[in-house]
Short mmCIF file of C-alpha atoms and ligand atoms in Angstrom, two decimals:
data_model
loop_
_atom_site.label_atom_id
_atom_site.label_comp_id
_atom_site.label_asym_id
_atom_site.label_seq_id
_atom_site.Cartn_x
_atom_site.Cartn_y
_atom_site.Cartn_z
CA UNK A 4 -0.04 16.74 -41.11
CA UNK A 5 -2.93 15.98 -43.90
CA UNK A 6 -5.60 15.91 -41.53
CA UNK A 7 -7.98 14.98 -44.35
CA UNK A 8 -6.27 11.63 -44.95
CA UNK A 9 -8.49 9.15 -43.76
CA UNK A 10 -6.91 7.17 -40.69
CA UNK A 11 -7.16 3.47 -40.48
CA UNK A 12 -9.62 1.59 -38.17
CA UNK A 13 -8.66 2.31 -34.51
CA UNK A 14 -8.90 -1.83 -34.14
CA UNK A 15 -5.78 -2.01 -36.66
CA UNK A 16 -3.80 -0.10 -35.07
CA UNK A 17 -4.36 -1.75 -30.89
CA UNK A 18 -4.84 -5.28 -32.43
CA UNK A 19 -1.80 -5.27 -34.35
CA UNK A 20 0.31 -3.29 -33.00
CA UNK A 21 2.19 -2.83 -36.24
CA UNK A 22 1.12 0.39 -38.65
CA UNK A 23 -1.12 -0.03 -40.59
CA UNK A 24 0.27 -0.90 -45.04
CA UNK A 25 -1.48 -0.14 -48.04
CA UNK A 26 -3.14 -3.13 -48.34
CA UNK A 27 -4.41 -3.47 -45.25
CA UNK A 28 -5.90 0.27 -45.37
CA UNK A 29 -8.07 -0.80 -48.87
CA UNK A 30 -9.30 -3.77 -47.12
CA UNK A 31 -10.17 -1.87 -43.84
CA UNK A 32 -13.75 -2.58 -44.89
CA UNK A 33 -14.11 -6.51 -44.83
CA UNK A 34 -10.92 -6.47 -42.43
CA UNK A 35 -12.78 -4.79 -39.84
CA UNK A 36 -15.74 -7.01 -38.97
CA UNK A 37 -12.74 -9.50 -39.13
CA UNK A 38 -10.85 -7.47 -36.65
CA UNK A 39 -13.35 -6.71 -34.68
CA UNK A 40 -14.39 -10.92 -34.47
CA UNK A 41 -10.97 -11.20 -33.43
CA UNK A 42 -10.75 -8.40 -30.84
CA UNK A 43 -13.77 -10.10 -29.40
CA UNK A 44 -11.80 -13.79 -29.08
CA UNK A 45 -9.06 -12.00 -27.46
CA UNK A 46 -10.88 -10.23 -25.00
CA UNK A 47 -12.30 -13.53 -24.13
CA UNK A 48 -8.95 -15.19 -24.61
CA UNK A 49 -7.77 -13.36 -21.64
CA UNK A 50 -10.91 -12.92 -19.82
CA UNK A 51 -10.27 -16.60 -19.42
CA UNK A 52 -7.33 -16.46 -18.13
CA UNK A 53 -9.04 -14.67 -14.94
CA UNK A 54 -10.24 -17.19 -12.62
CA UNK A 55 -14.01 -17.85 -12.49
CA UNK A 56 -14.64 -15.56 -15.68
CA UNK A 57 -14.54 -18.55 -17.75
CA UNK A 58 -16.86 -20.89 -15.59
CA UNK A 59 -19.52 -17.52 -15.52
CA UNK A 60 -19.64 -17.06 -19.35
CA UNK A 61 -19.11 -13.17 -18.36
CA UNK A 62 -18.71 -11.89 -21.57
CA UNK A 63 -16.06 -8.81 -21.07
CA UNK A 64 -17.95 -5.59 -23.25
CA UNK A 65 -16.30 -2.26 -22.37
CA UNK A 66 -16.86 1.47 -23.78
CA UNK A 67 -13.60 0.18 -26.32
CA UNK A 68 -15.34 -2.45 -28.06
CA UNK A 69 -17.70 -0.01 -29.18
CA UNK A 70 -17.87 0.40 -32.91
CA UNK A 71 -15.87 3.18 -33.92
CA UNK A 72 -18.66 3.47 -36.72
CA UNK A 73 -16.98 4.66 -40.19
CA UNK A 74 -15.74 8.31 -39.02
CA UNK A 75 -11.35 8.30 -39.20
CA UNK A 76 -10.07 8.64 -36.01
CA UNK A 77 -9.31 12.03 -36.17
CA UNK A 78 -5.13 13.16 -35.91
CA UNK A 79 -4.12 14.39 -32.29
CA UNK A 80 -2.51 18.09 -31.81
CA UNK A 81 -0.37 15.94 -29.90
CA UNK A 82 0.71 14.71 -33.11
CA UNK A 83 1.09 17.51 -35.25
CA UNK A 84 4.36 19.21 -33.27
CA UNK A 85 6.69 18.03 -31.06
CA UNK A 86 6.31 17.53 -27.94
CA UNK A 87 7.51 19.39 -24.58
CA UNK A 88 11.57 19.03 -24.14
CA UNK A 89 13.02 16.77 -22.35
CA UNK A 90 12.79 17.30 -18.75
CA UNK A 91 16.92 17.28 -18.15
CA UNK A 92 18.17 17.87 -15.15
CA UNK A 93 14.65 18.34 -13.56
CA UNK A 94 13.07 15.74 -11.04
CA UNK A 95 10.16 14.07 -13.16
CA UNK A 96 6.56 14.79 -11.74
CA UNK A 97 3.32 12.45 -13.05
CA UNK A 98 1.23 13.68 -15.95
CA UNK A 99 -0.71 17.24 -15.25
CA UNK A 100 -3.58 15.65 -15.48
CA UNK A 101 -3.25 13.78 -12.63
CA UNK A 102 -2.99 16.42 -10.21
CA UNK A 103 -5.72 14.96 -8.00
CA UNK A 104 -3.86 11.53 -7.27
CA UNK A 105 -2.98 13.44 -3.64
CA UNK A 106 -2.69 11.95 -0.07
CA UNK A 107 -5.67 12.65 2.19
CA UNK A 108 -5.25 15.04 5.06
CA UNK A 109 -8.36 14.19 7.41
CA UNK A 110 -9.95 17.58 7.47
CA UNK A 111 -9.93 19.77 11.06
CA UNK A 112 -9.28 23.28 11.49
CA UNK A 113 -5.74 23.24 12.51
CA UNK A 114 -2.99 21.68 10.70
CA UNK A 115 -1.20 19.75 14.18
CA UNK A 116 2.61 18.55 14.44
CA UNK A 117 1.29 15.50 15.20
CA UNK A 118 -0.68 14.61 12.25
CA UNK A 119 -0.83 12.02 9.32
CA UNK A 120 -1.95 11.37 5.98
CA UNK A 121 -3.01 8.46 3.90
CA UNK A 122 -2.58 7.03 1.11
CA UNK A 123 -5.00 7.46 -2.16
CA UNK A 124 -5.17 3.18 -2.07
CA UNK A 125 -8.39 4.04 -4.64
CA UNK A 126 -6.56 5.21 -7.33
CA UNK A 127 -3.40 2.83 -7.14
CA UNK A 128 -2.98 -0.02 -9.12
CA UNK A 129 -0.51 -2.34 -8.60
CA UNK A 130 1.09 -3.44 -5.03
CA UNK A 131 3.76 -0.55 -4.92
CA UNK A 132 3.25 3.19 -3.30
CA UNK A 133 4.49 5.55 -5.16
CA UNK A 134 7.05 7.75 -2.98
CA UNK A 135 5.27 10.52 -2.97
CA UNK A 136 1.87 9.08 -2.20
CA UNK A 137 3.15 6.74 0.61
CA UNK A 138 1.38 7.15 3.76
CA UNK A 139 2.71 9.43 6.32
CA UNK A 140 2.52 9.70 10.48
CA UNK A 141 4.36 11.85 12.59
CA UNK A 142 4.29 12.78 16.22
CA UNK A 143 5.89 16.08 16.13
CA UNK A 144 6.40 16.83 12.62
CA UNK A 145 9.01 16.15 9.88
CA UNK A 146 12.60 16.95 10.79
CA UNK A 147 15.45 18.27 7.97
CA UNK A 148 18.54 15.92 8.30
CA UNK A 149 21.48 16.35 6.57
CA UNK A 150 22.52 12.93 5.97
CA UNK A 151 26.52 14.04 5.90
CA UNK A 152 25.92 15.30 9.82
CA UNK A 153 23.56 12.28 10.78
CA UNK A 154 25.03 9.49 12.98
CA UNK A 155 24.18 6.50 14.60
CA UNK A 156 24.81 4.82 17.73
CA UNK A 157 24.88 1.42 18.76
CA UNK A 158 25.53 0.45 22.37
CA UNK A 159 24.16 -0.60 25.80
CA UNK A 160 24.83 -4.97 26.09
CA UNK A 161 26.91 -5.20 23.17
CA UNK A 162 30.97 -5.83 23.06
CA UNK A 163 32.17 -2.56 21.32
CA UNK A 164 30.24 0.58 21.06
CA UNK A 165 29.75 1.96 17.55
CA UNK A 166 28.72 5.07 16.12
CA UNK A 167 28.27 4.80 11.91
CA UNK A 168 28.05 7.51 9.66
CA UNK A 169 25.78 7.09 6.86
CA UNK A 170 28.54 6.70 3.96
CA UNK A 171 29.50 3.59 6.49
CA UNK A 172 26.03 2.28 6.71
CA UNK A 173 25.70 2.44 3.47
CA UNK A 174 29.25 -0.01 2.84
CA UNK A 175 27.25 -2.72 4.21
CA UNK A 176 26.20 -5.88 1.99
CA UNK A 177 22.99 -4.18 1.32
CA UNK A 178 19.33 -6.31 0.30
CA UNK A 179 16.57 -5.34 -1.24
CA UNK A 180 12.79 -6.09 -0.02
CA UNK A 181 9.10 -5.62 -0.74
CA UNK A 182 6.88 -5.13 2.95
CA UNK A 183 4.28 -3.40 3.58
CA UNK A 184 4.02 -0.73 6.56
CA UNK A 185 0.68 -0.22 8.15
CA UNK A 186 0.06 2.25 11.04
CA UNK A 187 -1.84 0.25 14.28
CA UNK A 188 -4.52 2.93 14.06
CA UNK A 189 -5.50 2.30 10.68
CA UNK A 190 -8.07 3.29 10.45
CA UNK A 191 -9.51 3.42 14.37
CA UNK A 192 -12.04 1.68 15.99
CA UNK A 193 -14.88 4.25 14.74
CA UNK A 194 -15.74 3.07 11.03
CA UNK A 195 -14.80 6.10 9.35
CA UNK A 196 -14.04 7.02 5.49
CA UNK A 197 -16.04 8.09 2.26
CA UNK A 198 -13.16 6.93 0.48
CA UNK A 199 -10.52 4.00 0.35
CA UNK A 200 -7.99 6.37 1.64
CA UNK A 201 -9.84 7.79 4.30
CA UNK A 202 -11.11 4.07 5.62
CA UNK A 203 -7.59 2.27 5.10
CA UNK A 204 -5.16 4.24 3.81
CA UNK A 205 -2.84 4.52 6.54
CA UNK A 206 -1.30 1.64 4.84
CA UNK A 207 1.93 1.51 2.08
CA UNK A 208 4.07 -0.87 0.62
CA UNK A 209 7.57 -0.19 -1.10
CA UNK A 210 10.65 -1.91 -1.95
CA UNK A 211 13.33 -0.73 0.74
CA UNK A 212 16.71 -1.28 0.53
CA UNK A 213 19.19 -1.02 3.27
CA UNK A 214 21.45 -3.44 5.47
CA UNK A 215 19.51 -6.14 7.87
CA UNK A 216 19.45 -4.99 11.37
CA UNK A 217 21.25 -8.26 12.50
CA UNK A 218 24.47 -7.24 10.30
CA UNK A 219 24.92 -3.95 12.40
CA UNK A 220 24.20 -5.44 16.02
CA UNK A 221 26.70 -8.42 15.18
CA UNK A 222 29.11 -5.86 14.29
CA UNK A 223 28.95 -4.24 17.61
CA UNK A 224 28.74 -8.23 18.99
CA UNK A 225 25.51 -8.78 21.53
CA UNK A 226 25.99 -9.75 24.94
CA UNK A 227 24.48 -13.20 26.44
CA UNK A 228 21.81 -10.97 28.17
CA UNK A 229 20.65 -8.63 25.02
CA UNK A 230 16.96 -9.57 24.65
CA UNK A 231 15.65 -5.99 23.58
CA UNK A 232 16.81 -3.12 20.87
CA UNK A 233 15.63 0.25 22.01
CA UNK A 234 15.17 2.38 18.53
CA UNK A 235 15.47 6.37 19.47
CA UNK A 236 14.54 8.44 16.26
CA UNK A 237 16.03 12.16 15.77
CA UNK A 238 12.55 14.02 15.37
CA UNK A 239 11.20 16.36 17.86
CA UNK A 240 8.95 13.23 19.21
CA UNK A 241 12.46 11.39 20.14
CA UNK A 242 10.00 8.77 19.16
CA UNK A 243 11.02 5.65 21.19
CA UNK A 244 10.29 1.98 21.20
CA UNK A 245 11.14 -1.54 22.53
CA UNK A 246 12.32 -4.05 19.91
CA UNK A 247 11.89 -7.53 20.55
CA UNK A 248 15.85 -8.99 20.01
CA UNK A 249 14.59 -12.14 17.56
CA UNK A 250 13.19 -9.58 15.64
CA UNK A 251 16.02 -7.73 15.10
CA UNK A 252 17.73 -10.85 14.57
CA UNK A 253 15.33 -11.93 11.80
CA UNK A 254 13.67 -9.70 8.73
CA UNK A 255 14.88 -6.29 10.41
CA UNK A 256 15.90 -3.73 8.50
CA UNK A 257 18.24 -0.20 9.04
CA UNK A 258 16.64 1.15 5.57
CA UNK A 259 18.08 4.13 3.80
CA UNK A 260 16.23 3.67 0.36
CA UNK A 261 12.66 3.43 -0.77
CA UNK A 262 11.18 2.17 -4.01
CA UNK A 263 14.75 2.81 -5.72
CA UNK A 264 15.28 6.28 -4.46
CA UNK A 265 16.74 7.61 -0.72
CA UNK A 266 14.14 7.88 1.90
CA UNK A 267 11.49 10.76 1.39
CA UNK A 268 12.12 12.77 5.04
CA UNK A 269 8.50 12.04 5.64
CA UNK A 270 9.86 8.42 6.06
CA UNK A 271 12.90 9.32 8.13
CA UNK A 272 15.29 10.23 5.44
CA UNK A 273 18.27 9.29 5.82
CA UNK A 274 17.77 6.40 7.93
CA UNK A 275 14.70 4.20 9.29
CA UNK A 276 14.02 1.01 11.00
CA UNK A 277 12.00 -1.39 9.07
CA UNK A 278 9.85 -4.12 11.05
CA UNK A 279 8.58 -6.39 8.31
CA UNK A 280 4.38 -7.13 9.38
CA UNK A 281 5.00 -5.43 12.67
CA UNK A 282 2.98 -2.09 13.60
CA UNK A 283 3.89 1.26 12.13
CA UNK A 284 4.97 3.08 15.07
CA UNK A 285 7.86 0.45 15.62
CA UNK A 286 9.81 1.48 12.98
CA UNK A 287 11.28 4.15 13.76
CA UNK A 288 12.52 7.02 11.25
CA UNK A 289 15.21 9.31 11.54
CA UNK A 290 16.45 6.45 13.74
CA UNK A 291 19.50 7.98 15.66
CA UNK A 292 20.15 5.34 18.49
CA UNK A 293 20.41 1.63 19.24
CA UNK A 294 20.31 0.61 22.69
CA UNK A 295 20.70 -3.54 22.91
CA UNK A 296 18.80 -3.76 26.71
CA UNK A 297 17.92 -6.77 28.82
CA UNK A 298 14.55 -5.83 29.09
CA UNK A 299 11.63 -2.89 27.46
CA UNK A 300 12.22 0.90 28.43
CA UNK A 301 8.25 1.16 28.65
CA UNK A 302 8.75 4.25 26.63
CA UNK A 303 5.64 6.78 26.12
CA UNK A 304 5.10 4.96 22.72
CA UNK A 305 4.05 1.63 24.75
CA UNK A 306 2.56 3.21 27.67
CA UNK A 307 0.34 6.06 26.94
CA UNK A 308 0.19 5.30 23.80
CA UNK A 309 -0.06 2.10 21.32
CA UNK A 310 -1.76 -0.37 23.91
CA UNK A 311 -5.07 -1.67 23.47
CA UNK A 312 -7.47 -1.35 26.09
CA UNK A 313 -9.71 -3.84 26.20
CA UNK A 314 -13.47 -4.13 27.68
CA UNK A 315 -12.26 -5.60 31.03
CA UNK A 316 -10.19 -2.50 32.04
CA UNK A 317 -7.28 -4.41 31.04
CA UNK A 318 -4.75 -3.54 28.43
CA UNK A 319 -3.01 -5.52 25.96
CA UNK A 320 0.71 -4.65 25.39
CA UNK A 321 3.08 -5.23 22.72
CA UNK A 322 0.85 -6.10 19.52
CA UNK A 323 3.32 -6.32 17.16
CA UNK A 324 1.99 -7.74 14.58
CA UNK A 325 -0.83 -6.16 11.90
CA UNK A 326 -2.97 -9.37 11.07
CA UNK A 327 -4.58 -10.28 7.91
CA UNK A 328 -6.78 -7.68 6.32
CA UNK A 329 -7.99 -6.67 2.94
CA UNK A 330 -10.23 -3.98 1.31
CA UNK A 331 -11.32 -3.40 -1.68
CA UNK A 332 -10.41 -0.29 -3.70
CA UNK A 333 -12.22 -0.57 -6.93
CA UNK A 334 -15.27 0.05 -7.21
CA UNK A 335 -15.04 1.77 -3.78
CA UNK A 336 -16.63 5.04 -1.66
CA UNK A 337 -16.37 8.22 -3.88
CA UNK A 338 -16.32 6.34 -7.62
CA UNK A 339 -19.21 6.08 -9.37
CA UNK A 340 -20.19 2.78 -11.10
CA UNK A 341 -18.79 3.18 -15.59
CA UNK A 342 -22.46 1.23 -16.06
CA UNK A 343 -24.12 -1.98 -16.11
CA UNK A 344 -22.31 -5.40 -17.42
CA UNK A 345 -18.51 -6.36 -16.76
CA UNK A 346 -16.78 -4.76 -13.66
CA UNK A 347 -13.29 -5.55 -12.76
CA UNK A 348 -13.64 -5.91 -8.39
CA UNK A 349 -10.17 -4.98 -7.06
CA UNK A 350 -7.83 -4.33 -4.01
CA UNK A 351 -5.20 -5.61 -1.97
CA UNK A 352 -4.46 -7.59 1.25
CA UNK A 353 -1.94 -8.39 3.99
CA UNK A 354 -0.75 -9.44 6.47
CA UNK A 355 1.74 -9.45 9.64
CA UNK A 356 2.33 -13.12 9.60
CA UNK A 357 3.47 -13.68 6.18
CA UNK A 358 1.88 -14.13 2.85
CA UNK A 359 -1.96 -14.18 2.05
CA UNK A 360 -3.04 -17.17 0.55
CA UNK A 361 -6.49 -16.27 -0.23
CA UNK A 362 -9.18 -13.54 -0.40
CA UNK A 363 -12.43 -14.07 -0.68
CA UNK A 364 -15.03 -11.60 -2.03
CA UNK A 365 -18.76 -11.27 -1.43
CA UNK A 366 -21.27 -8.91 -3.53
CA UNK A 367 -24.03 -9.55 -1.40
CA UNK A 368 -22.82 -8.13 1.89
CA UNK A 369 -21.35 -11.21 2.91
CA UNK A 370 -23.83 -13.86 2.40
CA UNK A 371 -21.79 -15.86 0.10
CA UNK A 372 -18.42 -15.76 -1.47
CA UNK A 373 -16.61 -16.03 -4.52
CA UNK A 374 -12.09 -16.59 -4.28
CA UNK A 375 -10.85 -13.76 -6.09
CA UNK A 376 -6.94 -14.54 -7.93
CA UNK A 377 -4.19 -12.94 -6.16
CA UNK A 378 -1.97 -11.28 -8.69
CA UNK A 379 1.43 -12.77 -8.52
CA UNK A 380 3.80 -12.49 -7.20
CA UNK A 381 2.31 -13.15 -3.78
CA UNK A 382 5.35 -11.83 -1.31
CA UNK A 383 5.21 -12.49 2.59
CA UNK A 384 4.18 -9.27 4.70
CA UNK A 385 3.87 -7.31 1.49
CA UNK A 386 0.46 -6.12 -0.29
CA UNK A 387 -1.13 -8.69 -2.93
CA UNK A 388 -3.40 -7.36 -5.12
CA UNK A 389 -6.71 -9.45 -5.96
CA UNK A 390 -9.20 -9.68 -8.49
CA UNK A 391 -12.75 -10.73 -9.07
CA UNK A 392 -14.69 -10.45 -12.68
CA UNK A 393 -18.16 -9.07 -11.76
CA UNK A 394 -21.38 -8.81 -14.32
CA UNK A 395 -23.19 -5.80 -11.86
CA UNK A 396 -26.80 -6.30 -12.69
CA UNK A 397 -27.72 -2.46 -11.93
CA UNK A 398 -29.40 -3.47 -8.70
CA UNK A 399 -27.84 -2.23 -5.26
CA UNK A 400 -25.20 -4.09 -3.87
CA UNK A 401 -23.18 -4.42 -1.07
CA UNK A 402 -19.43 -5.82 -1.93
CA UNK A 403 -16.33 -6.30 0.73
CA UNK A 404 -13.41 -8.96 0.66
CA UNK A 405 -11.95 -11.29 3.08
CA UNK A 406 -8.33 -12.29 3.40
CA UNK A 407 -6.65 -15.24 4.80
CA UNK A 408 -2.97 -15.51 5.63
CA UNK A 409 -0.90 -18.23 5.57
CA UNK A 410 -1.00 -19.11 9.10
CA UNK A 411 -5.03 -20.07 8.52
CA UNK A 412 -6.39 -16.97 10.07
CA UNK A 413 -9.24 -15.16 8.74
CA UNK A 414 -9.68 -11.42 8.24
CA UNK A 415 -12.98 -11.12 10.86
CA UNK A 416 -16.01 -8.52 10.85
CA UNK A 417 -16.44 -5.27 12.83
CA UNK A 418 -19.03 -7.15 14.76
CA UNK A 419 -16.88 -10.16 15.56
CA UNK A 420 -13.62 -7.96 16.45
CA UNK A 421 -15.75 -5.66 19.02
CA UNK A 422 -17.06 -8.76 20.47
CA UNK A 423 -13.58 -10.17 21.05
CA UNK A 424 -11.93 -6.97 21.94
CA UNK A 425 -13.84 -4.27 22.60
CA UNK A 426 -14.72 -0.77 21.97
CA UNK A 427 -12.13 0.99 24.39
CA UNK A 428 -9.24 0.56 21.89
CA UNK A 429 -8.26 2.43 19.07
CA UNK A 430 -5.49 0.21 17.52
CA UNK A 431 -5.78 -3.17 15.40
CA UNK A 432 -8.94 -3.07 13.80
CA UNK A 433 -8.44 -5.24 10.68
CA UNK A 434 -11.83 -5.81 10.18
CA UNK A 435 -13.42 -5.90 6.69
CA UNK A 436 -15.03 -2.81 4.98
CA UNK A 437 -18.09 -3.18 3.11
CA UNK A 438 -19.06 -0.91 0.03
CA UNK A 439 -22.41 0.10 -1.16
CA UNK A 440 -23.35 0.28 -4.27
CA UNK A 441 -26.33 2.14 -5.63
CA UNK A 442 -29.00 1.64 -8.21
CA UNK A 443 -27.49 5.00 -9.49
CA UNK A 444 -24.22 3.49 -9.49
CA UNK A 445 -22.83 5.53 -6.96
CA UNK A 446 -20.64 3.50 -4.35
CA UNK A 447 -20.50 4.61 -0.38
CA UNK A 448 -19.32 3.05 2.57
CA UNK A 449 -21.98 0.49 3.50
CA UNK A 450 -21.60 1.28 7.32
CA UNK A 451 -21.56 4.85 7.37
N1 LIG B 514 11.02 9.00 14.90
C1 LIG B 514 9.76 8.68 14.58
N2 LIG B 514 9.50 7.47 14.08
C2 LIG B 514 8.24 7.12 13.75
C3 LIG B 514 7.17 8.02 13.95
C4 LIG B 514 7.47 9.31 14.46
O1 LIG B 514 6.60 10.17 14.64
N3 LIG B 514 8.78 9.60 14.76
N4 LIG B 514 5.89 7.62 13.64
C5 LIG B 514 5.64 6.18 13.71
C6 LIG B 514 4.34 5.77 13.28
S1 LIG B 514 3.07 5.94 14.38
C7 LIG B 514 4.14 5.13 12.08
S2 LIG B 514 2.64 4.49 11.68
C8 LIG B 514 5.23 5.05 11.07
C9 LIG B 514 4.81 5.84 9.85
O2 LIG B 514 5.79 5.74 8.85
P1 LIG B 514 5.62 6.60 7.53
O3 LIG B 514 5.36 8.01 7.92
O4 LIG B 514 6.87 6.39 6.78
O5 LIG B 514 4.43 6.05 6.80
O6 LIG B 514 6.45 5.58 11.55
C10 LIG B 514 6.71 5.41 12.91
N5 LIG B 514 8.02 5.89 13.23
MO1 LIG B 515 1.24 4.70 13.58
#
């Protein structure tokens, strides 16, 4: 490739979008101030479209409405040979440069069977987890199922016994649905986390498909006194919980693919229960066994563990649901501010109870508020991602969101959750976290 030849105007080429003729390369002089007068109105075009931009005048100046000055934009070696062959038969991995995008493994000395890891929600974009970033938590490690051995059972108060393979699961009108799935400990009732992940990320959302729960119970037919689904999974855990029957009844799923693919086996490959907006540990993977029971087996899972103690000695039981809660993941702990002027505030929110209808944001550690737009579409019990054009001034700040669901209820403060429930519990802490940023631009967790 003549590498000499000058190259046209790096404006041409993104404003465009079409390459760049003759003509328009001898007027790339007088065209570019043009251009670069247009550029601007489009960057404010669309700024406007951004709620609240318009109304602050926040004029949107980034490192790539710099002027390019008059130097050619200088030919790639990406351009100058082809490029690496296709990846045929091979299972496509992102870009090498990306190598960092990981999940977090909390740091201790031993790597435990009963361990989890969370989700990098500071470098996502978007409301969908990438398989292979999705959150993870298992009691006694990950088992290997072969999917042509697996089988599941359905009996106890029903009219005929069943026991499905997984090629007959899968003959079942199947559906398709965006939820979220949020473990009850996320993230504890200590305020922990440098980072996004570390604060919130034991929190995913995907689009599963498999058959709703109802479909297989009615094909088994429910007694008159079924009021309870007991979910055994196939791990070493035997993980075991109590499902409320109207829930299985309702948005239940038996899932068997995520986000287009099968099930990663850290999800329960090759078959999981989905509980749309209720707590992680009740769906259970590598589910093996449906018992339809006139009342809860008070398993381990809702004795020992996932029960909320509260400061009275007493112990709440059976919280389902994950209530609203939001965080903000750009600019957030362990990113450093690009510099002074625009800055796009980001995250996501959700809830147990259906869709979120609004989050709030505040850049003055909650003083006042500004509504950020919710990126649509806005799906019940899935993640919504929101938005909030900022001008940072360079001075310290201290920035954390607020959602509300549809139901009215309000994503509350550390300070107001502890003085409702308690200290002595280590599950459903939705409060908000708060991010500080620093004159240096570095951003930390506010309450660390
Ligand atoms: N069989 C089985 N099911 C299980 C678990 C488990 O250890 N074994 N962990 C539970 C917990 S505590 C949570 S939060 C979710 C985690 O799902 P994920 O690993 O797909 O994110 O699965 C639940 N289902
Ligand atoms: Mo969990």
């Amino acid at each position: 490739m003549p590498d000499k030849q000058p190259m046209p105007d790096v404006s041409f080429v993104s404003d465009t979008h079409s390459p760049p003729t003759a003509e328009t390369r001898q007027d790339a002089g007088s065209a570019k101030a043009d251009t670069r007068q247009a550029r601007r109105g489009f960057l404010r075009k669309s700024a406007q479209t951004i709620t609240g931009l318009a109304a602050t005048g926040l004029a949107v100046r980034t490192a790539a409405a710099a002027d390019p000055g008059a130097a050619p934009l200088p030919v790639p070696e990406s351009m100058k040979k082809p490029g690496a062959l296709t990846g045929s038969a091979l299972y496509g991995h992102p870009s090498e440069f990306e190598k960092k995008v990981v999940r977090h493994l909390r740091p201790t000395d031993k790597q435990y069977f009963s361990s989890s890891t969370r989700s990098p929600l500071q470098e996502l974009d978007g409301i969908i987890t990438p398989n292979g970033l999705f959150y993870e938590r298992h009691h006694n490690g990950i088992p290997t199922i072969d999917p042509a051995q697996h089988k599941l059972m359905v009996h106890g108060l029903v009219d005929t016994p069943l026991l499905f393979t997984m090629e007959q699961i899968r003959r079942f009108p199947s559906q398709s649905r965006i939820y979220f799935l949020e473990c009850s400990g996320n993230p504890g009732y200590t305020v922990y986390g440098k980072t996004a992940a570390e604060a919130n990320g034991l929190v995913s959302c995907a689009e599963w498909t498999g058959v709703p729960l109802k479909t297989i119970l009615e094909e088994a037919g429910l007694q008159p006194d079924a009021k309870w689904v007991i979910a055994e999974g196939a791990d070493g855990a035997g993980m075991t919980r109590s499902i409320p029957l109207e829930k299985c009844l309702d948005d239940a799923m038996l899932v068997y693919s995520q986000n287009g693919e099968r099930l990663r086996p850290e999800q329960g490959y090759p078959l999981r229960v989905l509980l749309p907006g209720y707590e992680g540990n009740m769906s259970i993977k590598w589910v093996r066994r449906l018992q339809v029971t006139d009342k809860p087996v008070h398993s381990r899972e809702e004795t020992s563990k996932y029960t909320d103690l509260q400061a009275d000695g007493k112990a709440r039981e059976f919280t389902y649901i994950m209530e609203a809660k939001s965080i903000i993941t750009a600019p957030s702990g362990g990113q450093k501010m690009p510099g002074t002027g625009f800055c796009e505030i980001t995250g996501i929110a959700w809830s147990g109870k259906g869709k979120i209808t609004r989050v709030d944001v505040s850049v003055d550690d909650g003083k006042t508020w500004q509504q950020a737009s919710l990126q649509e579409p806005v799906l019940s019990k899935a993640l919504t991602r929101f938005r909030l054009p900022w001008n940072w001034d360079g001075k310290p700040a201290v920035i954390l969101s607020r959602a509300t669901d549809e139901t009215g209820y309000v994503q509350p403060t550390l300070e107001a959750l502890t003085a409702v429930r308690g200290v002595n519990g280590t599950y459903h802490n939705n409060a908000m976290t708060a991010w500080r940023i620093a004159e240096t631009g570095e951003v930390t967790n506010a309450r660390l």
